[in-house]
XYZ file of C-alpha atoms in Angstrom:
567
model
C -219.603 191.534 196.792
C -216.603 189.294 197.608
C -213.074 190.291 198.286
C -209.818 188.425 199.453
C -208.758 189.890 202.995
C -205.794 188.448 205.061
C -205.098 188.499 208.660
C -201.784 188.184 210.460
C -201.794 185.996 213.454
C -198.232 185.840 215.162
C -195.761 185.414 212.289
C -198.174 183.895 210.030
C -200.640 185.319 207.343
C -203.942 183.448 206.751
C -206.531 184.342 204.235
C -210.214 184.480 204.030
C -212.925 185.196 201.458
C -215.142 187.922 202.782
C -218.454 189.091 201.516
C -219.811 192.890 202.034
C -223.230 194.190 202.214
C -224.793 197.433 203.533
C -226.473 197.127 206.882
C -228.736 199.959 207.809
C -226.632 202.084 205.323
C -223.054 200.944 206.441
C -220.841 198.583 204.786
C -220.251 195.373 206.819
C -218.773 191.777 206.410
C -221.899 189.312 206.248
C -219.948 186.300 205.594
C -216.531 185.144 205.967
C -214.854 181.812 204.669
C -211.428 180.657 205.837
C -209.141 179.571 203.028
C -205.779 178.709 204.895
C -202.152 180.197 204.338
C -200.488 181.134 201.225
C -199.194 177.496 200.406
C -202.730 176.112 200.726
C -204.296 178.809 198.878
C -201.880 178.249 196.105
C -202.586 174.384 195.870
C -206.605 175.208 195.955
C -205.747 177.519 192.907
C -203.782 174.651 191.240
C -206.520 172.206 191.725
C -209.387 174.680 190.452
C -207.391 175.199 187.209
C -206.438 171.460 186.421
C -207.986 170.585 183.458
C -210.723 167.826 183.705
C -210.803 164.852 181.400
C -213.682 164.574 178.915
C -213.452 160.733 178.512
C -211.930 157.695 180.164
C -211.511 154.357 178.623
C -210.004 151.162 179.869
C -207.765 148.640 177.901
C -206.849 145.173 178.844
C -203.350 145.272 179.351
C -201.672 142.979 181.557
C -202.642 139.517 180.431
C -202.696 140.067 176.511
C -199.455 142.300 176.996
C -197.472 139.506 178.981
C -198.655 136.984 176.458
C -197.577 139.380 173.462
C -194.204 139.763 175.179
C -193.682 136.019 175.899
C -194.569 135.297 172.156
C -191.629 137.408 171.138
C -189.154 136.353 173.725
C -189.704 132.519 172.863
C -189.397 133.437 169.281
C -193.158 132.460 168.289
C -194.100 135.226 166.315
C -191.019 135.484 164.138
C -191.515 131.314 163.592
C -195.342 131.942 162.427
C -193.884 135.063 160.277
C -191.158 132.823 158.648
C -193.776 130.267 157.443
C -196.265 132.333 156.064
C -195.307 135.299 153.678
C -196.442 138.634 154.985
C -198.986 140.782 152.930
C -198.465 144.143 151.556
C -200.461 145.490 154.019
C -202.760 144.277 157.051
C -202.427 141.578 159.374
C -200.301 138.576 158.481
C -201.044 134.762 159.272
C -198.835 135.225 162.147
C -201.282 137.863 163.751
C -204.095 135.957 163.267
C -202.909 132.588 164.586
C -201.401 134.645 167.533
C -204.610 136.666 168.220
C -206.686 133.487 168.159
C -204.410 131.997 171.036
C -204.478 135.003 173.161
C -208.143 135.695 172.699
C -208.986 131.995 174.096
C -207.047 132.671 177.180
C -208.218 135.877 177.830
C -211.894 136.096 176.762
C -212.967 132.539 175.088
C -215.482 133.007 172.714
C -216.628 132.563 168.893
C -214.576 134.324 166.239
C -217.433 137.091 165.928
C -216.202 138.508 169.174
C -212.468 138.707 168.347
C -212.449 142.364 166.707
C -214.519 143.855 169.395
C -212.361 142.230 172.176
C -209.253 142.933 170.359
C -210.176 146.760 170.122
C -210.323 147.125 173.782
C -206.818 145.297 174.325
C -203.174 146.828 174.407
C -202.700 144.909 171.214
C -204.696 147.139 169.347
C -202.267 149.909 170.037
C -199.269 147.729 169.734
C -199.907 146.332 166.092
C -201.768 149.234 164.897
C -203.751 147.150 162.686
C -207.669 148.236 162.356
C -210.116 145.952 164.361
C -212.256 145.665 161.180
C -209.411 143.258 159.864
C -209.993 140.636 162.210
C -213.532 139.834 161.423
C -214.963 135.949 161.809
C -214.881 135.857 158.023
C -211.326 137.372 157.816
C -209.775 134.838 160.369
C -211.655 131.826 158.542
C -210.389 133.108 155.159
C -206.723 133.480 156.472
C -206.834 129.903 158.046
C -208.357 128.462 155.120
C -204.918 129.234 153.278
C -202.932 127.018 155.840
C -202.070 123.853 154.351
C -202.681 120.895 156.608
C -202.285 117.935 154.045
C -199.768 115.085 155.162
C -197.546 116.128 152.364
C -196.793 119.478 153.567
C -198.657 119.946 156.853
C -197.385 123.708 157.786
C -198.775 123.146 161.333
C -196.311 120.430 161.807
C -193.547 122.382 160.415
C -194.509 125.091 162.775
C -193.991 122.805 165.740
C -190.635 121.707 164.536
C -189.397 125.056 164.111
C -190.588 125.989 167.521
C -188.844 123.031 169.158
C -185.572 124.039 167.701
C -185.877 127.442 168.904
C -186.626 126.745 172.245
C -183.944 124.123 172.419
C -181.640 126.847 171.602
C -183.208 128.798 174.170
C -183.011 126.007 176.775
C -186.330 126.566 177.625
C -187.420 122.919 177.348
C -185.772 119.873 179.218
C -186.173 117.479 176.530
C -185.580 114.581 178.855
C -188.805 113.980 180.287
C -191.781 113.902 178.041
C -195.522 113.480 179.284
C -198.050 111.915 177.068
C -201.627 111.863 177.530
C -204.839 111.903 175.442
C -208.420 113.269 175.697
C -211.361 114.374 173.625
C -213.537 117.203 173.115
C -217.138 117.650 172.025
C -218.149 119.506 169.077
C -221.136 121.117 167.550
C -220.744 119.449 164.232
C -223.979 118.593 162.807
C -224.474 114.677 162.241
C -225.417 115.443 158.753
C -222.082 116.911 158.068
C -220.442 114.729 155.472
C -216.964 117.355 155.179
C -215.705 116.261 158.633
C -213.940 113.171 159.180
C -212.179 113.956 162.704
C -215.510 114.555 164.631
C -217.094 111.145 165.284
C -219.285 109.491 167.869
C -217.555 108.017 170.730
C -217.353 107.666 174.673
C -217.094 111.482 175.603
C -215.130 112.143 178.856
C -217.391 115.232 179.589
C -220.519 112.995 179.689
C -221.776 114.345 176.237
C -221.949 111.115 174.377
C -224.891 112.834 172.191
C -222.499 114.811 170.364
C -219.726 114.292 167.750
C -215.891 114.404 169.547
C -212.444 114.822 168.317
C -209.629 113.262 170.057
C -206.495 114.925 171.008
C -203.119 113.153 172.005
C -200.425 115.622 173.711
C -196.893 115.542 174.470
C -195.211 118.193 176.510
C -192.131 118.754 178.530
C -192.407 117.146 181.560
C -190.231 119.733 183.345
C -191.411 123.120 182.052
C -194.685 122.132 180.505
C -194.164 123.530 176.968
C -196.121 121.991 174.368
C -193.709 119.754 172.014
C -195.993 118.134 169.702
C -200.007 117.319 169.383
C -202.116 115.157 167.058
C -205.999 115.713 166.430
C -207.516 112.094 165.423
C -211.063 110.910 164.982
C -213.253 110.796 168.166
C -213.961 107.194 167.766
C -210.577 105.682 168.092
C -209.713 104.432 171.690
C -207.194 106.029 173.606
C -204.698 102.558 173.436
C -205.064 102.454 169.441
C -203.877 106.078 169.182
C -200.768 105.260 171.251
C -198.621 103.458 168.449
C -199.441 106.371 165.900
C -198.503 109.046 168.363
C -195.358 106.985 169.697
C -194.221 107.190 166.053
C -194.664 110.894 165.719
C -192.505 111.408 169.123
C -189.669 108.986 167.990
C -189.788 110.898 164.611
C -189.397 114.341 166.543
C -186.373 113.038 168.422
C -184.636 111.922 165.567
C -185.301 114.901 163.476
C -183.776 117.131 166.287
C -180.948 114.578 167.160
C -182.280 113.807 170.541
C -180.926 110.186 171.695
C -183.951 108.182 172.203
C -182.345 106.312 175.231
C -181.821 109.466 177.235
C -185.653 110.523 176.789
C -188.069 109.285 179.555
C -191.650 109.027 178.567
C -194.610 109.384 181.110
C -198.030 107.968 180.249
C -201.250 107.350 182.127
C -202.922 103.876 182.525
C -204.821 104.452 179.750
C -201.985 103.534 177.403
C -200.293 100.631 179.660
C -201.425 97.917 177.438
C -199.251 94.913 176.755
C -199.236 95.794 173.000
C -198.070 99.353 173.794
C -195.399 97.893 176.264
C -194.013 96.131 173.232
C -194.028 99.026 170.939
C -192.024 101.060 173.535
C -189.459 98.640 173.882
C -189.079 98.524 170.170
C -188.785 102.386 170.092
C -185.897 102.260 172.516
C -187.252 105.046 175.049
C -187.206 104.911 178.601
C -190.933 105.101 179.854
C -192.825 105.528 183.229
C -196.694 104.218 183.013
C -199.352 104.137 185.383
C -200.506 100.292 185.911
C -204.090 99.658 186.316
C -205.024 98.489 189.771
C -206.092 94.891 188.932
C -203.036 94.459 186.884
C -200.529 95.394 189.797
C -199.004 92.930 191.970
C -201.255 92.557 195.336
C -198.069 92.102 197.531
C -196.824 95.434 196.582
C -200.227 97.562 195.727
C -201.513 96.963 199.286
C -198.446 97.097 201.308
C -198.829 99.120 204.371
C -198.535 102.916 204.281
C -195.962 102.929 207.424
C -193.670 100.580 205.307
C -193.314 102.869 202.555
C -190.361 105.337 202.737
C -191.059 108.935 202.567
C -189.988 111.048 199.875
C -187.883 114.137 200.340
C -189.314 117.704 200.815
C -189.666 117.907 197.244
C -192.469 115.833 197.104
C -194.269 116.515 200.676
C -196.836 114.101 201.722
C -195.576 111.427 199.357
C -194.434 107.827 200.298
C -193.108 105.314 197.662
C -191.518 101.995 197.472
C -190.041 100.191 194.581
C -189.490 96.306 193.542
C -188.272 94.391 190.440
C -191.006 92.314 189.274
C -192.076 90.485 186.000
C -194.927 92.338 184.455
C -195.775 91.576 180.650
C -193.571 88.854 180.451
C -190.372 90.904 181.274
C -188.783 92.568 184.232
C -189.525 95.876 185.055
C -189.294 97.973 188.087
C -192.632 98.434 190.002
C -193.342 101.420 192.365
C -196.342 101.948 194.634
C -196.667 105.626 195.506
C -199.091 107.071 198.199
C -199.849 110.654 198.347
C -201.725 111.997 201.370
C -203.114 115.019 199.504
C -204.451 112.737 196.787
C -205.977 110.496 199.575
C -207.682 113.130 200.890
C -209.228 114.278 197.489
C -210.167 111.007 196.893
C -211.886 110.601 200.313
C -213.746 113.762 199.779
C -215.078 112.504 196.318
C -216.089 109.168 197.720
C -217.828 110.539 200.717
C -219.787 113.063 198.298
C -220.982 110.691 195.823
C -222.042 108.232 198.628
C -224.012 110.776 200.315
C -225.948 111.803 197.013
C -226.472 107.900 196.376
C -227.517 107.418 199.835
C -230.324 110.059 199.727
C -231.517 109.015 196.136
C -231.804 105.599 197.557
C -234.005 106.704 200.545
C -236.354 108.991 198.419
C -236.638 105.787 196.123
C -237.728 103.615 199.181
C -240.135 105.943 200.143
C -241.680 106.258 196.666
C -241.718 102.616 196.625
C -244.311 102.378 199.636
C -246.751 104.821 198.133
C -250.056 103.022 197.309
C -250.325 104.166 193.555
C -246.491 103.402 193.096
C -245.835 101.704 189.773
C -242.180 100.322 189.438
C -240.761 97.399 187.651
C -237.763 95.581 189.049
C -235.839 96.269 186.050
C -236.416 99.748 186.334
C -235.503 99.999 190.055
C -232.250 98.186 189.656
C -231.476 100.422 186.692
C -231.919 103.500 188.669
C -229.771 102.002 191.690
C -226.920 101.069 189.222
C -226.672 104.701 187.985
C -226.538 106.038 191.404
C -223.806 103.365 192.288
C -221.688 103.971 188.939
C -219.077 106.242 190.848
C -216.099 104.455 191.930
C -216.098 102.389 194.896
C -219.765 102.950 195.524
C -220.493 99.420 194.799
C -218.293 98.035 197.491
C -219.589 100.726 200.019
C -223.219 100.331 199.800
C -225.254 97.213 199.989
C -228.965 97.144 199.198
C -231.876 94.479 198.655
C -234.834 94.679 196.640
C -237.779 92.335 197.763
C -241.310 92.000 196.630
C -244.054 92.304 199.421
C -247.789 92.160 198.696
C -247.328 93.582 195.351
C -245.056 96.373 196.325
C -241.141 96.298 196.048
C -239.517 97.161 199.068
C -235.850 98.428 199.345
C -233.367 97.965 202.200
C -229.974 99.558 201.801
C -226.905 99.748 204.385
C -223.342 101.083 204.586
C -220.499 98.754 204.739
C -218.039 99.987 207.135
C -215.445 97.273 206.666
C -215.375 98.021 203.086
C -214.551 101.635 203.859
C -211.617 100.693 206.558
C -210.127 98.618 203.523
C -210.570 101.259 201.194
C -208.498 103.689 203.621
C -205.982 101.311 204.597
C -205.373 99.728 201.014
C -206.522 101.837 198.290
C -207.067 105.630 198.617
C -203.817 107.781 197.624
C -202.402 104.656 195.996
C -201.010 104.632 192.560
C -199.116 101.915 191.262
C -196.141 102.892 188.594
C -194.149 100.757 186.108
C -190.844 101.605 184.218
C -188.178 100.301 182.366
C -185.479 102.445 184.299
C -184.415 99.782 186.507
C -181.604 101.876 188.080
C -183.914 104.373 189.196
C -185.156 104.802 192.949
C -188.939 104.910 193.938
C -188.610 108.705 194.549
C -187.110 109.395 191.095
C -190.036 107.454 189.452
C -192.417 109.158 191.700
C -191.300 112.650 190.628
C -190.887 111.572 186.813
C -194.681 110.683 186.936
C -195.662 114.257 188.255
C -195.135 115.298 184.784
C -198.296 113.113 183.320
C -200.164 115.073 186.030
C -199.261 118.473 184.565
C -201.124 117.426 181.323
C -204.001 116.334 183.526
C -204.149 119.866 184.988
C -203.888 121.530 181.315
C -206.887 119.058 180.132
C -208.947 120.402 182.888
C -207.999 123.826 182.370
C -209.103 123.618 178.835
C -212.607 121.883 179.517
C -213.696 124.244 182.577
C -211.966 127.292 180.816
C -209.802 127.942 183.928
C -206.682 128.113 181.781
C -207.614 128.298 177.908
C -211.214 127.899 176.603
C -210.942 124.805 174.065
C -215.017 125.312 173.631
C -216.996 126.673 172.030
C -216.029 124.250 168.825
C -218.147 125.065 165.928
C -215.416 124.281 163.383
C -217.151 122.185 160.579
C -214.046 120.986 158.630
C -210.956 118.840 159.171
C -208.625 121.624 158.565
C -210.550 124.239 160.554
C -210.265 121.714 163.586
C -206.612 121.044 163.291
C -205.890 124.883 163.247
C -207.964 125.328 166.383
C -205.868 122.910 168.090
C -202.860 124.421 167.096
C -203.601 127.862 168.247
C -205.083 126.410 171.487
C -201.743 124.495 172.063
C -199.769 127.377 171.042
C -201.371 129.555 173.995
C -200.831 126.831 176.367
C -197.229 127.014 175.486
C -197.057 130.882 176.279
C -199.008 130.408 179.529
C -196.731 127.593 180.736
C -193.733 129.953 180.119
C -195.160 132.932 181.843
C -196.129 130.651 184.973
C -192.638 129.050 185.187
C -190.976 132.585 185.185
C -193.589 133.763 187.806
C -192.638 130.991 190.513
C -189.096 133.063 190.816
C -191.068 136.008 192.246
C -194.282 134.399 193.622
C -193.608 130.978 194.666
C -196.651 128.822 194.763
C -198.613 130.905 192.607
C -201.164 128.926 190.539
C -202.250 129.346 187.058
C -205.286 130.427 187.465
C -204.159 133.112 190.116
C -201.626 134.150 187.338
C -203.995 135.002 184.918
C -206.429 136.719 187.382
C -203.617 138.983 188.474
C -202.457 139.674 184.970
C -206.025 140.295 184.055
C -206.601 143.184 186.616
C -203.759 145.057 185.384
C -205.765 147.494 183.166
C -204.467 150.789 181.224
C -206.747 153.804 181.689
C -206.631 156.252 178.723
C -207.716 159.736 179.644
C -208.866 162.234 176.967
C -208.366 166.024 177.843
C -209.765 168.856 176.114
C -207.302 170.982 173.840
C -205.106 173.756 175.568
C -206.846 176.500 173.299
C -209.743 176.833 170.977
C -208.111 175.021 168.463
C -205.654 172.133 168.403
C -206.198 168.018 168.918
C -207.331 166.765 172.050
C -204.794 165.556 174.583
C -204.334 162.053 175.511
C -202.734 160.591 178.878
C -202.255 156.920 179.997
C -201.916 155.662 183.705
C -202.180 152.165 184.701
C -204.681 150.858 187.190
C -203.597 150.489 190.920
C -201.705 147.309 191.687
C -201.297 144.993 194.147
C -197.738 143.748 195.254
C -198.227 140.657 193.415
C -199.038 142.493 190.342
C -196.149 144.806 190.826
C -193.882 142.161 191.135
C -195.318 140.352 188.011
C -195.214 143.484 185.920
C -191.555 144.186 186.550
C -190.936 140.480 185.994
C -192.455 140.531 182.396
C -191.001 144.152 181.716
C -194.862 145.410 181.026
C -193.219 148.840 180.886
C -191.806 148.032 177.511
C -195.358 148.012 176.141
C -195.669 151.901 177.387
C -192.318 152.576 175.384
C -193.464 150.870 172.369
C -196.728 152.917 172.440
C -194.595 156.109 172.672
C -192.370 155.177 169.634
């Protein structure tokens, strides 16, 4: 038999649980457990009577929630709603497009996975739309009603309306535009005749065996928001696409009454052809372009690093020098830029490629000496050519192939002088060309950084670090254009969040931002009802957050999502 007893020690009472039993016919305490003072006993009773949750569910909260809030603040959702009529019930086209963009950022995958993913996010509670309405078939049925014809391209109209709103909100600079092109391989069958965009071409990801589509992209060079894009056939060269893209850009400027002369267009060297330079002059816009190395003046491109003026602290490790020169029959400002970090990246790439090539050549030289080796000169040289195809390797590695007693003998060596010249005259250098004759070398170098932002976006799209463009199974031109639209829409939302994040956590990369927001989860706890009857009780709590996550949650006002749920 157990009972509660108390003992007074000094001025304090302490409580024990005592178990009594008869020992030799007499009542005795046979076991005694210490409980503590009155406060500790009360806390113990409270803990024992607290309800235990019967179920706990985690929801993706931080990343989809922040993207949804960004879409509202940037006016994206309202623009999409204004273009496509909202149905009497169920999700609108705006929901499908925005959900596709957010899904590509949070958990890239096919449309068959969207409904299950949506069910496990905060969007399910905020939108209050059943997940069954976002099946793969429902998504494509909705997208099939989007007009992508040249006469009434609704996606193009959406881009124009977004730019108009962003100009009013002053979130785009509209003075520095970055332009670049890339291509993406597809899984479109070779026998598919309903598709004219997916064509065979030289794929930049090395998938020459698949059909591909090209993408030309223009973004705000300062803030990174997408201004316009164009999907074109995969067999069109980058230089041939530029006049078409330039016409779209000038039409965009004229429509929004942005003076052409105040805009500076930044391009990569793939678009720096003579014909395109003439097109730029006709368009009346300012421009900065990277110049192919063999077209750059030798006396400027190989100038000693010590003779290049260091840039300000805004561009650490960068030196630049400018000189007016006649290029393509006209005087332009030519700038050579040297970046220490870029040089180190190139050196790492070169040494890695060189190490792999030398190891492959050593193994081949051993194979050639085996008695039963059967190699032809053409086959050996083809192997070596493939190994030395990476940039600079043909200058750094020398080899000789000789036939002796019926066997081929391979000798190779490392060219030390070529490496010294590469380090002193080539690595880390970029030659820029511009018609802004009144700009300084540092201004031109800083302006060109906008184009590097596009390259980061393309890498993020292809490796899935920012937003997963692939997998791409779309079998018609219309579906490909819709796919490109919501991918570029997602990039704008990400860039907006990233720009804001720099105010509270400077130096935070895009990958780090995505990971920090992804780790913010909402835990939903389901408790039993208070009595025998009645509904089960629900409580929500956010996962434990790091200091960076707390700063981002406060910046993006993620607490607004909780208040929206309660309402």
